[in-house]
PDB file of C-alpha atoms in Angstrom:
ATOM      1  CA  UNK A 268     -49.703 -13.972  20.203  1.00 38.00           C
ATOM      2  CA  UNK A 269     -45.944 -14.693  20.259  1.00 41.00           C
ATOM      3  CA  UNK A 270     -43.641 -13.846  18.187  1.00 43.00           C
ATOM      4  CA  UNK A 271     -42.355 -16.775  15.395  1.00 43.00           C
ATOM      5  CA  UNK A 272     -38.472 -16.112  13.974  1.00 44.00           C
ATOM      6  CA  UNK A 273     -38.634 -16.346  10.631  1.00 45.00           C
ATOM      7  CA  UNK A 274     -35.758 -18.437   8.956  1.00 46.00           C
ATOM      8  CA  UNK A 275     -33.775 -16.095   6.203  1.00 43.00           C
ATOM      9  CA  UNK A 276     -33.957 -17.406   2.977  1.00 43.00           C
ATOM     10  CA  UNK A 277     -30.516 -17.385   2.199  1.00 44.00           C
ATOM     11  CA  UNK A 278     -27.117 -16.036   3.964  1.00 46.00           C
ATOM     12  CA  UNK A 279     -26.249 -13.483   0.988  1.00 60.00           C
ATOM     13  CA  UNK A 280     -29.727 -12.487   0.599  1.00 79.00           C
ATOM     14  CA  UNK A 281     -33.116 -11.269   1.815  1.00 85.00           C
ATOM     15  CA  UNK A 282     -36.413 -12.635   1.433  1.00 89.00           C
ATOM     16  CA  UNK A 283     -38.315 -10.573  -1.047  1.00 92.00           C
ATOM     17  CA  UNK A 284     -41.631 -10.461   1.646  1.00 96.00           C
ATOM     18  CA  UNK A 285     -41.518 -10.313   5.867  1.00 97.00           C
ATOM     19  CA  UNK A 286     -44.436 -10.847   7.273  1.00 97.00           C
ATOM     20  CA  UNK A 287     -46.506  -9.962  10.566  1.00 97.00           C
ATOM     21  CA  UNK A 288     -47.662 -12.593  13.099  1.00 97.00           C
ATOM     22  CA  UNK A 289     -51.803 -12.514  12.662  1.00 97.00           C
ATOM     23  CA  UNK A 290     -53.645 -10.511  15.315  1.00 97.00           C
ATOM     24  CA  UNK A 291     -57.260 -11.139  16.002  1.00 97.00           C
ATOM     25  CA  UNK A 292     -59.832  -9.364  17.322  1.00 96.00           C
ATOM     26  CA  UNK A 293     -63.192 -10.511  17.680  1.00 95.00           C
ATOM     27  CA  UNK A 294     -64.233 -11.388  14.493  1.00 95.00           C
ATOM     28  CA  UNK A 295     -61.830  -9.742  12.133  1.00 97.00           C
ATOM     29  CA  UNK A 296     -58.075 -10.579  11.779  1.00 97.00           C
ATOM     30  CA  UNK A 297     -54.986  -8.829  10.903  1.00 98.00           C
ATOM     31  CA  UNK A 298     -51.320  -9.693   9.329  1.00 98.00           C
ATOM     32  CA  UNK A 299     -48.858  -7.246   7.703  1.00 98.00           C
ATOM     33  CA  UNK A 300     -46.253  -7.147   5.107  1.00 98.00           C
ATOM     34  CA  UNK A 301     -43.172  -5.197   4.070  1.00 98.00           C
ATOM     35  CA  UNK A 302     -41.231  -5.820   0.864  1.00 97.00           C
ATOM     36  CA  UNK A 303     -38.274  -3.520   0.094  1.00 95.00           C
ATOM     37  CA  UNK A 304     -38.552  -4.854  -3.710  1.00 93.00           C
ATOM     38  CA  UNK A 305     -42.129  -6.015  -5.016  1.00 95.00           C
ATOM     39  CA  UNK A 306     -44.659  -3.091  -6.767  1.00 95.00           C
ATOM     40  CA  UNK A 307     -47.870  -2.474  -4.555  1.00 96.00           C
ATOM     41  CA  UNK A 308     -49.638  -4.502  -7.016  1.00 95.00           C
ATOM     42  CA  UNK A 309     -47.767  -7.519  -6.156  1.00 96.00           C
ATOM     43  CA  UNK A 310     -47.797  -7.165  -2.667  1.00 96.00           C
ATOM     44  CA  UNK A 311     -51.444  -7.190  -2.429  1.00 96.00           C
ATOM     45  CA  UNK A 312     -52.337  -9.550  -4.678  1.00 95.00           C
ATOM     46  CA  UNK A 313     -50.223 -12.368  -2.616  1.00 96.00           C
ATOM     47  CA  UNK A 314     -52.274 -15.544  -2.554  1.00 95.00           C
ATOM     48  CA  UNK A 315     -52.708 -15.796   1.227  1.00 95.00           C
ATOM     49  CA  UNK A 316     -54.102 -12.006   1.269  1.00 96.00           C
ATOM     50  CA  UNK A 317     -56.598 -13.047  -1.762  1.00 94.00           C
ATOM     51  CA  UNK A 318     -59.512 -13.737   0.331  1.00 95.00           C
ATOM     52  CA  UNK A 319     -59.126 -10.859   2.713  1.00 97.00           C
ATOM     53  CA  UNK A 320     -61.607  -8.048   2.873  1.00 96.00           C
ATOM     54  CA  UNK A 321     -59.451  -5.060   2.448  1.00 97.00           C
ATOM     55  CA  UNK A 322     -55.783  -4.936   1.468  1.00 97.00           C
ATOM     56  CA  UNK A 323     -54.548  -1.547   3.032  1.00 97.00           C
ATOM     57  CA  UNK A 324     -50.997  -0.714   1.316  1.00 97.00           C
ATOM     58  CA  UNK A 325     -48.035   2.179   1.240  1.00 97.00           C
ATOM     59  CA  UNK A 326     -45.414   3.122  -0.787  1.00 97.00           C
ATOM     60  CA  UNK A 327     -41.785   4.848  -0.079  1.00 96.00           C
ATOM     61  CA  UNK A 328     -39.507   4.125  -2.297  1.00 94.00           C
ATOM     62  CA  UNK A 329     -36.503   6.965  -4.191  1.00 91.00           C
ATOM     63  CA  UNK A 330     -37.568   8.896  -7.193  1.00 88.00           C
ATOM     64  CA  UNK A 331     -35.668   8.656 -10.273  1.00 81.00           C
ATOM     65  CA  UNK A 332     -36.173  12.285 -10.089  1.00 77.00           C
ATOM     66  CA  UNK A 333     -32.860  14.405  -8.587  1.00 70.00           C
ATOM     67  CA  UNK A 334     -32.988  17.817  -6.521  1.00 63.00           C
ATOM     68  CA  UNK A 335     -31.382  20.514  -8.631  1.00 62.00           C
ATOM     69  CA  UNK A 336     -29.229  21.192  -5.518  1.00 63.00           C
ATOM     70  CA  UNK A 337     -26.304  18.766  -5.270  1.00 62.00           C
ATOM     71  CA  UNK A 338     -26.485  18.576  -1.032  1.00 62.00           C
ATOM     72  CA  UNK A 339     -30.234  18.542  -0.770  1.00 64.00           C
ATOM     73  CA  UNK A 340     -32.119  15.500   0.317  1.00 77.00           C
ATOM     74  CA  UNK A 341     -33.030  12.245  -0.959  1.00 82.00           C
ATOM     75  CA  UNK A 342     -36.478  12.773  -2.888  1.00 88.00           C
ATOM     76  CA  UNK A 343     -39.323   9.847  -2.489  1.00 91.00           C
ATOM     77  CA  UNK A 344     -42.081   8.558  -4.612  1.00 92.00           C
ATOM     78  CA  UNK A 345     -44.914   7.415  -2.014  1.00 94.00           C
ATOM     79  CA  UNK A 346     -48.821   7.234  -1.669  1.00 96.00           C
ATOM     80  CA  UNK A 347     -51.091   4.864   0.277  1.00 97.00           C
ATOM     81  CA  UNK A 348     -54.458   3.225  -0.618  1.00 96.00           C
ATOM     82  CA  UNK A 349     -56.971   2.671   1.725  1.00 96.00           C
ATOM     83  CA  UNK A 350     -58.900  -0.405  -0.241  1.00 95.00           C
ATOM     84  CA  UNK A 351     -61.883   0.592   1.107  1.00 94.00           C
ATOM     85  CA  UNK A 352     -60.468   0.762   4.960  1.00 95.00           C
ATOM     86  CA  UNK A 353     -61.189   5.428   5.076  1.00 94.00           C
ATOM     87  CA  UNK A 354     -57.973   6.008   6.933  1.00 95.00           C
ATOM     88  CA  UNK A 355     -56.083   3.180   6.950  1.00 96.00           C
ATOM     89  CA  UNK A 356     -53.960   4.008   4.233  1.00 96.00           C
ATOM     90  CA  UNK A 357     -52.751   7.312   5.644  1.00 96.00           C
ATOM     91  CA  UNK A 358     -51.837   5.416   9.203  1.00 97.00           C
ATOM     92  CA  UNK A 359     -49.546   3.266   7.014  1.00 98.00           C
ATOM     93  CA  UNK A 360     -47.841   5.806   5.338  1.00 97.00           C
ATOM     94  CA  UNK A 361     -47.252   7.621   8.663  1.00 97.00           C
ATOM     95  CA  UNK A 362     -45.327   4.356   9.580  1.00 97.00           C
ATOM     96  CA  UNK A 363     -43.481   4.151   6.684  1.00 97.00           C
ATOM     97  CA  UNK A 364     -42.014   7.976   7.371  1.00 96.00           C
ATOM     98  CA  UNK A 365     -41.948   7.342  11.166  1.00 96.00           C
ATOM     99  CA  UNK A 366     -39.552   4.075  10.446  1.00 96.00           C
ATOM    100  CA  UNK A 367     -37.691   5.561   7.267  1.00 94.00           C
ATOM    101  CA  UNK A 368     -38.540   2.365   5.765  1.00 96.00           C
ATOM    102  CA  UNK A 369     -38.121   2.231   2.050  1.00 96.00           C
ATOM    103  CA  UNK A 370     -40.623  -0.293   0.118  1.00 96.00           C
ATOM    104  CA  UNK A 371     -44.100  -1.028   0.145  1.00 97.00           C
ATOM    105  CA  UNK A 372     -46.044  -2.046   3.374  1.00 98.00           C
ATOM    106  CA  UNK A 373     -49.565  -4.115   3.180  1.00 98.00           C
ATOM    107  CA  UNK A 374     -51.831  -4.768   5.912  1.00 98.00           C
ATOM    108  CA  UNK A 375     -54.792  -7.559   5.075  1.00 98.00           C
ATOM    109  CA  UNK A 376     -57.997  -7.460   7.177  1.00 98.00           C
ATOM    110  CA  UNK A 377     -60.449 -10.015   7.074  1.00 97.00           C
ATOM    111  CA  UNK A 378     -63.627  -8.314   8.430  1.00 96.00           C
ATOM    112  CA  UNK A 379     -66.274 -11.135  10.265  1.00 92.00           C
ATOM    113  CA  UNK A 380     -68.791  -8.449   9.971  1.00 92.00           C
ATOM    114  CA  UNK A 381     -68.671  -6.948  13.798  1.00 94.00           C
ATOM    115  CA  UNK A 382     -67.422  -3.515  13.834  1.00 94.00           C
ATOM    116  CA  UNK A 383     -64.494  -3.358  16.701  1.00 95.00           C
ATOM    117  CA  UNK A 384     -64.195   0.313  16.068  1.00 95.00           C
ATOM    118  CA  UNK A 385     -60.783   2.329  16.642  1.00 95.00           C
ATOM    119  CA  UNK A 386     -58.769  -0.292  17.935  1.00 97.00           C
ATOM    120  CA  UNK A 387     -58.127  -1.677  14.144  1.00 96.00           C
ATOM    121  CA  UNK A 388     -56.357   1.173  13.444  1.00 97.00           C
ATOM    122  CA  UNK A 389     -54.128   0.217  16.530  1.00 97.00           C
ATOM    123  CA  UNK A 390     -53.944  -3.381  14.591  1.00 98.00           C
ATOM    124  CA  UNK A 391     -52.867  -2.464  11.322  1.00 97.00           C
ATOM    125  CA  UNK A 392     -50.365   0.070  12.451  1.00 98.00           C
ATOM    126  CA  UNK A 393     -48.757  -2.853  15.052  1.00 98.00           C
ATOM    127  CA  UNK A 394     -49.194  -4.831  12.253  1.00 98.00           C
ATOM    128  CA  UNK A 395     -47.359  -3.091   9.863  1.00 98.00           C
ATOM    129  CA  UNK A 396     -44.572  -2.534  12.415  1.00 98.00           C
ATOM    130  CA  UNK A 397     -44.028  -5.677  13.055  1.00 98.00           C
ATOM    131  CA  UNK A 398     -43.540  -6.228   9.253  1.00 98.00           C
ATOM    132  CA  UNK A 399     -41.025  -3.452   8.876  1.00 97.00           C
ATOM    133  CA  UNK A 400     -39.192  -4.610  12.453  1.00 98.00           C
ATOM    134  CA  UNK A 401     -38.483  -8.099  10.453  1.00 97.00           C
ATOM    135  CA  UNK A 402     -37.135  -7.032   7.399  1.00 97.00           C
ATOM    136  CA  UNK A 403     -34.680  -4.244   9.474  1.00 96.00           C
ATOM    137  CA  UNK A 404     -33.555  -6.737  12.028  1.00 96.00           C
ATOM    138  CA  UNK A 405     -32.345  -9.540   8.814  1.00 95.00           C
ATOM    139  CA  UNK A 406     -30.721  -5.971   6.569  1.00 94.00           C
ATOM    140  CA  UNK A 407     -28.823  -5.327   9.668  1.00 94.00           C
ATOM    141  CA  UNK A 408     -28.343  -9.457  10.267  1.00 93.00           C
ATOM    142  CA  UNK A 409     -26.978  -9.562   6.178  1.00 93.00           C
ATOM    143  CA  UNK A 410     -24.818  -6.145   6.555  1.00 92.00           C
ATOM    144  CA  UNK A 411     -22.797  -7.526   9.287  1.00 94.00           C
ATOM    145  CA  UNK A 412     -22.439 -10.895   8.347  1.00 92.00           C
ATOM    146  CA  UNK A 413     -21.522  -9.271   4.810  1.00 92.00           C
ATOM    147  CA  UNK A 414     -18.601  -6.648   6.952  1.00 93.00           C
ATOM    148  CA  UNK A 415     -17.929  -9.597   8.862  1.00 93.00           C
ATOM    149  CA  UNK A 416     -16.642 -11.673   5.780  1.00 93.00           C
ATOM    150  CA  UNK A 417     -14.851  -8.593   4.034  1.00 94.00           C
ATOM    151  CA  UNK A 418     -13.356  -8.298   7.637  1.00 93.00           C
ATOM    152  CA  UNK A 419     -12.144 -11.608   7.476  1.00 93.00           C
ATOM    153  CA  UNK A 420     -11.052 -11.363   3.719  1.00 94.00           C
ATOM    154  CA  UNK A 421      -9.328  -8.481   4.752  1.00 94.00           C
ATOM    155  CA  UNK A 422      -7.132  -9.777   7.421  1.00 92.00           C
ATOM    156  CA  UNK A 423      -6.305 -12.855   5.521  1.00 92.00           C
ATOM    157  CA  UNK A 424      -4.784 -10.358   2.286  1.00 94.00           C
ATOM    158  CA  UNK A 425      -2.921  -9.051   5.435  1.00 93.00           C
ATOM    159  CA  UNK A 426      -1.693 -12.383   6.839  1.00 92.00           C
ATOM    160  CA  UNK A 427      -0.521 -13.752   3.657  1.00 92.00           C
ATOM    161  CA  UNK A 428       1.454 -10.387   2.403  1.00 93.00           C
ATOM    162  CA  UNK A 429       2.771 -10.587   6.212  1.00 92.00           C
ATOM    163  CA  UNK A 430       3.503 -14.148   5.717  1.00 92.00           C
ATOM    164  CA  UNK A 431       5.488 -13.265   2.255  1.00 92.00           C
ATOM    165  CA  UNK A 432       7.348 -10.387   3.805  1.00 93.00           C
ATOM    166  CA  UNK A 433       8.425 -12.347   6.788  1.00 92.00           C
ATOM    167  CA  UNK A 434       9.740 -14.804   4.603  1.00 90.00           C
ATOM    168  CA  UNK A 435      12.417 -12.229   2.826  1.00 91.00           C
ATOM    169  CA  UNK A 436      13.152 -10.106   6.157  1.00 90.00           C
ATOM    170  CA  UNK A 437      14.352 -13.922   7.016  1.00 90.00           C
ATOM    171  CA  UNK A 438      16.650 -13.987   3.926  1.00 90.00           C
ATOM    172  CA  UNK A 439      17.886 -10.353   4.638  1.00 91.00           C
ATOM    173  CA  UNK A 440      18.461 -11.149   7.990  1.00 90.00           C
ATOM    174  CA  UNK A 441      20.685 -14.320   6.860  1.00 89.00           C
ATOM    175  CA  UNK A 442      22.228 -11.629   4.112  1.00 90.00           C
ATOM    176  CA  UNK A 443      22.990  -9.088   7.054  1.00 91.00           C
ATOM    177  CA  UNK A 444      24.336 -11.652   9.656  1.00 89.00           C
ATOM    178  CA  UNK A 445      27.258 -13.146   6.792  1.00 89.00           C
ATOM    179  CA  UNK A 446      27.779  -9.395   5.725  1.00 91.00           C
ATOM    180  CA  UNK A 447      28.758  -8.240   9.617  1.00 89.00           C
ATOM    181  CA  UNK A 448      30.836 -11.553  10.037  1.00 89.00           C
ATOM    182  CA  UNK A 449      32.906 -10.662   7.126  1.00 89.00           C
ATOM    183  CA  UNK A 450      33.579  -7.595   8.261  1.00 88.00           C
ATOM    184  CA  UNK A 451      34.492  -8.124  11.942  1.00 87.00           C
ATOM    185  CA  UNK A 452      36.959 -11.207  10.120  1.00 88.00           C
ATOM    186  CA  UNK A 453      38.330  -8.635   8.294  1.00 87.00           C
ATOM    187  CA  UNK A 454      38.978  -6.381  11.546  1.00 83.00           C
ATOM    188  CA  UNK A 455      40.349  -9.459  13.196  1.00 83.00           C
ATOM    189  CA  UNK A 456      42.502 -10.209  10.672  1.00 80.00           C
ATOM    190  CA  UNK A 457      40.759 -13.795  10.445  1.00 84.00           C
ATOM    191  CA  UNK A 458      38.502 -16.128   8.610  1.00 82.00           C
ATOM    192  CA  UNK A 459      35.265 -15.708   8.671  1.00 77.00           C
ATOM    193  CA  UNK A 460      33.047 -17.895  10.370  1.00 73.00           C
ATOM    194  CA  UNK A 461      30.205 -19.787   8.457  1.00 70.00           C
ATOM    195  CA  UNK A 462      27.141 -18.712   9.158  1.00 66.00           C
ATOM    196  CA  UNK A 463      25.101 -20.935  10.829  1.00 70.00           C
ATOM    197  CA  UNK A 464      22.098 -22.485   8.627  1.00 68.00           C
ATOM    198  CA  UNK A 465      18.614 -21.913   9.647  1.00 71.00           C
ATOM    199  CA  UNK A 466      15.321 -23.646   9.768  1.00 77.00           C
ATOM    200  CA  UNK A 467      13.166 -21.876   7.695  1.00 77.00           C
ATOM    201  CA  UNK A 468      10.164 -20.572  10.019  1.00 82.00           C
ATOM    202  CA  UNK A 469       6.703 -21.957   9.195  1.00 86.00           C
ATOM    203  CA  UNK A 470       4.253 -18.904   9.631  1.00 89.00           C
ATOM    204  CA  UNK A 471       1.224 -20.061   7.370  1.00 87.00           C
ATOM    205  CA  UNK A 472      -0.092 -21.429  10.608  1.00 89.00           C
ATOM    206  CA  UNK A 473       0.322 -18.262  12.771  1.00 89.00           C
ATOM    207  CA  UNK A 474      -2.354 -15.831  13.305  1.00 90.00           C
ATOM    208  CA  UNK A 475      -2.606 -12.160  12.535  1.00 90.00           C
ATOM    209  CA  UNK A 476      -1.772 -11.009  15.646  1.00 93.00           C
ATOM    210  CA  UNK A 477       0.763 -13.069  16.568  1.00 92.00           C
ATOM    211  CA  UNK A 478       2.781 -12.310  12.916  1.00 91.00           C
ATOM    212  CA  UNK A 479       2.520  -8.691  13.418  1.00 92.00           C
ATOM    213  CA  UNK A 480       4.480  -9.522  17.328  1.00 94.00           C
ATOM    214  CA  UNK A 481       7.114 -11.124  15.167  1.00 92.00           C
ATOM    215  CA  UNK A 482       6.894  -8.754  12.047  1.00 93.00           C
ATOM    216  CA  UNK A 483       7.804  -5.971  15.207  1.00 93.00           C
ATOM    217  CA  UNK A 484      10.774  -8.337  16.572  1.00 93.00           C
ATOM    218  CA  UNK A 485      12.098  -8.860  13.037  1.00 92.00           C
ATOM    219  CA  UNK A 486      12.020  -5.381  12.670  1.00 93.00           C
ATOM    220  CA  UNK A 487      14.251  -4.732  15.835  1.00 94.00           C
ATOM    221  CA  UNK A 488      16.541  -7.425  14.537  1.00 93.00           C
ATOM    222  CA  UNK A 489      17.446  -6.032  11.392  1.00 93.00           C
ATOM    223  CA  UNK A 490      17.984  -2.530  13.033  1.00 94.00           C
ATOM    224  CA  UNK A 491      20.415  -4.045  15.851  1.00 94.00           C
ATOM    225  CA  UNK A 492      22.311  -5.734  12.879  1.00 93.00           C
ATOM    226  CA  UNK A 493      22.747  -2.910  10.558  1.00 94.00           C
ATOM    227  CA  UNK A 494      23.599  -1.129  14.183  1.00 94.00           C
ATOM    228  CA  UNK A 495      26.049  -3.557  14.344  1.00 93.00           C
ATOM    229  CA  UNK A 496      27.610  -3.196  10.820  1.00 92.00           C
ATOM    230  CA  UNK A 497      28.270   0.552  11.170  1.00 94.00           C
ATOM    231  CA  UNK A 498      30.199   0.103  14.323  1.00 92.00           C
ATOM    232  CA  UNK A 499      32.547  -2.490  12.454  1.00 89.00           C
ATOM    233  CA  UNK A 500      33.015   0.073   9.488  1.00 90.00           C
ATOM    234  CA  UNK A 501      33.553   2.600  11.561  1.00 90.00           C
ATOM    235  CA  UNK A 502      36.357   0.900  13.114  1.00 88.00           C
ATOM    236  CA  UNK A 503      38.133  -0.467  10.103  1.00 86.00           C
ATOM    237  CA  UNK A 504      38.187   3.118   8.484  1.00 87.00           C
ATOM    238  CA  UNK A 505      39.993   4.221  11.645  1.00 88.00           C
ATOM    239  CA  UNK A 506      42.163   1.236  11.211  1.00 83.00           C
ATOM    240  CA  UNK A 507      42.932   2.266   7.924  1.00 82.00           C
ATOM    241  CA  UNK A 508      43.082   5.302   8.921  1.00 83.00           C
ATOM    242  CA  UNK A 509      46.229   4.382  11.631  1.00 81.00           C
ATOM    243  CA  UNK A 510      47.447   1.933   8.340  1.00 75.00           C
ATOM    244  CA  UNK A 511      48.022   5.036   6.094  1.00 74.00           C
ATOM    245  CA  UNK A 512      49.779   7.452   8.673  1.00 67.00           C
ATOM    246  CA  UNK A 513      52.367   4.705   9.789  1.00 62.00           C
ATOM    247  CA  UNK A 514      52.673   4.060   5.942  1.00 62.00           C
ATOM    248  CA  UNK A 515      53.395   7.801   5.348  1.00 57.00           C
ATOM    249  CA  UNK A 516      55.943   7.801   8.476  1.00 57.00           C
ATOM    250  CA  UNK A 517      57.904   5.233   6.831  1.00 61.00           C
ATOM    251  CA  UNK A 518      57.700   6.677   3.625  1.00 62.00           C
ATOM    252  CA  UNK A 519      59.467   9.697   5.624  1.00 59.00           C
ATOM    253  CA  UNK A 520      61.847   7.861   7.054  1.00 60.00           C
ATOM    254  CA  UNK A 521      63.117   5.921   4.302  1.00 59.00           C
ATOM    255  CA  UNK A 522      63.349   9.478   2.439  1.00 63.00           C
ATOM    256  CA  UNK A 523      65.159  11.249   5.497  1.00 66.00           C
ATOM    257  CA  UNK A 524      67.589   8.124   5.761  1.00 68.00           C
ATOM    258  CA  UNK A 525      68.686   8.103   2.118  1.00 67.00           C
ATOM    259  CA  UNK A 526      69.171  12.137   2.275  1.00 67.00           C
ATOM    260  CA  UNK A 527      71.565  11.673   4.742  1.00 66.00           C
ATOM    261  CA  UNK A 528      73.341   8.786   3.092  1.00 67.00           C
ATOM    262  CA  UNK A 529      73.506  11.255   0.278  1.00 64.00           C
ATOM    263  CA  UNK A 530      74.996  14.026   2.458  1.00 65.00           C
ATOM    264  CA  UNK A 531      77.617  11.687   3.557  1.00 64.00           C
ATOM    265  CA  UNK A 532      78.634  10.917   0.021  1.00 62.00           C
ATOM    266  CA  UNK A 533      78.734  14.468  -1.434  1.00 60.00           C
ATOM    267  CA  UNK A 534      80.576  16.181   1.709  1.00 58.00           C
ATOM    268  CA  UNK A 535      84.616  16.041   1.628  1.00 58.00           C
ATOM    269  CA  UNK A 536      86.834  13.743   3.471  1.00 54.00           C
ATOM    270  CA  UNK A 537      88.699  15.811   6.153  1.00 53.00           C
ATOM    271  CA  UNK A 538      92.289  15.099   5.984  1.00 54.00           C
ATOM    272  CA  UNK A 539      94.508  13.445   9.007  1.00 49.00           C
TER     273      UNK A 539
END
């Protein structure tokens, strides 16, 4: 019998029941059920399982209980019931270790009073897998969609404080650009030149990746500025530099001029 896709519930949670497709054979019929959540109790007294013959059910779930030793393994409460099905009970708890499934698994068999022999055990086993493939295939279905959303979440937090830093480097970059014109006026000797006003950029729009390309570029821009500004300090102090020695050579000039004014007033007239 083909498979039927079950439709989830809900997008942010699980159903609390997954359910086999029926198999038949002969006279009797089969369908299985996993819950991760309901008691055995509940599980086989579901309505639609009511009228069936015998409800075969397993249990795995963690014990309350803790190992003594801190690294040691999980510990699990489980059991089966047979229902009156000698075996059956003991299959399905071999599938619940086999698929490290944690819950309760029922199988419900409706006997039509012809013995079909081994195979049922075959049945309730498939059965039961079939229950436990269901509920694993819409965990894993929940757990991505769930990373999938922090994922996104994630990268917007990053967009936005990209957006926000953007935004200043902008400013600074303004800042920097009027700071290395002043200086290079002052080398020249000249008035600085207005810096020119820009457009602020409009990132909000952008994507992730292509902010981080011009988070990088920023980057380089600032670095080739303050580049920039070093080179025009280090030139005025060496103009400064050449302004304080001629200033000193002056100052020894004027001093070695008026000594030897001073000589020529203190020494004697010679006579003709």
């Amino acid at each position: 019998m083909a498979l039927k896709r079950e439709r989830s519930a809900s997008s942010t949670s699980l159903p609390a029941v997954f359910k086999s497709t029926q198999i038949d054979e002969q006279t009797s019929s089969f369908i299985g059920a996993f819950s991760p959540s309901l008691s055995v109790k509940q599980l086989q007294q579901l309505p639609e399982f009511r009228p069936a013959t015998h409800c075969m059910a397993a249990w795995r779930k963690r014990s309350r209980q803790k190992s003594l030793m801190p690294d040691s393994k999980i510990l699990y409460d489980s059991g089966h019931d047979d229902d009156g099905e000698k075996w059956a009970g003991g299959r399905l708890q071999n599938v619940l270790n086999d698929t490290q499934a944690e819950g309760v698994v029922v199988v419900a068999r409706w006997y039509g009073g012809q013995n079909i022999g081994p195979i049922r055990f075959t049945h309730i086993e498939n059965c039961a897998k079939e229950a436990i493939w269901k509920w694993k295939v819409a965990s894993t279905q929940l757990q991505n969609e769930a990373a999938t959303k922090k994922q996104r979440l994630d990268e917007e937090a990053q967009r936005q404080e990209l957006v926000k830093n953007l935004q200043e480097r902008d400013l600074n970059i303004f800042t920097l650009r009027k700071l290395l014109a002043e200086k290079k006026a002052t080398l020249e000797d000249s008035e600085p030149a207005p810096p020119t006003p820009q457009k602020p950029q409009s990132y909000e729009k952008m994507s992730l990746d292509a902010l981080k390309r011009v988070d990088k570029a920023r980057d380089a821009t600032i670095a080739f500025i303050l580049k920039q500004i070093d080179k025009v300090e280090e030139e005025l102090k060496l103009v400064e530099a050449l302004e304080a020695d001629d200033t000193e050579d002056s100052w020894k000039d004027a001093e070695e001029e008026q000594s030897e004014e001073k000589e020529k007033e203190v020494a004697p007239s010679t006579p003709e």
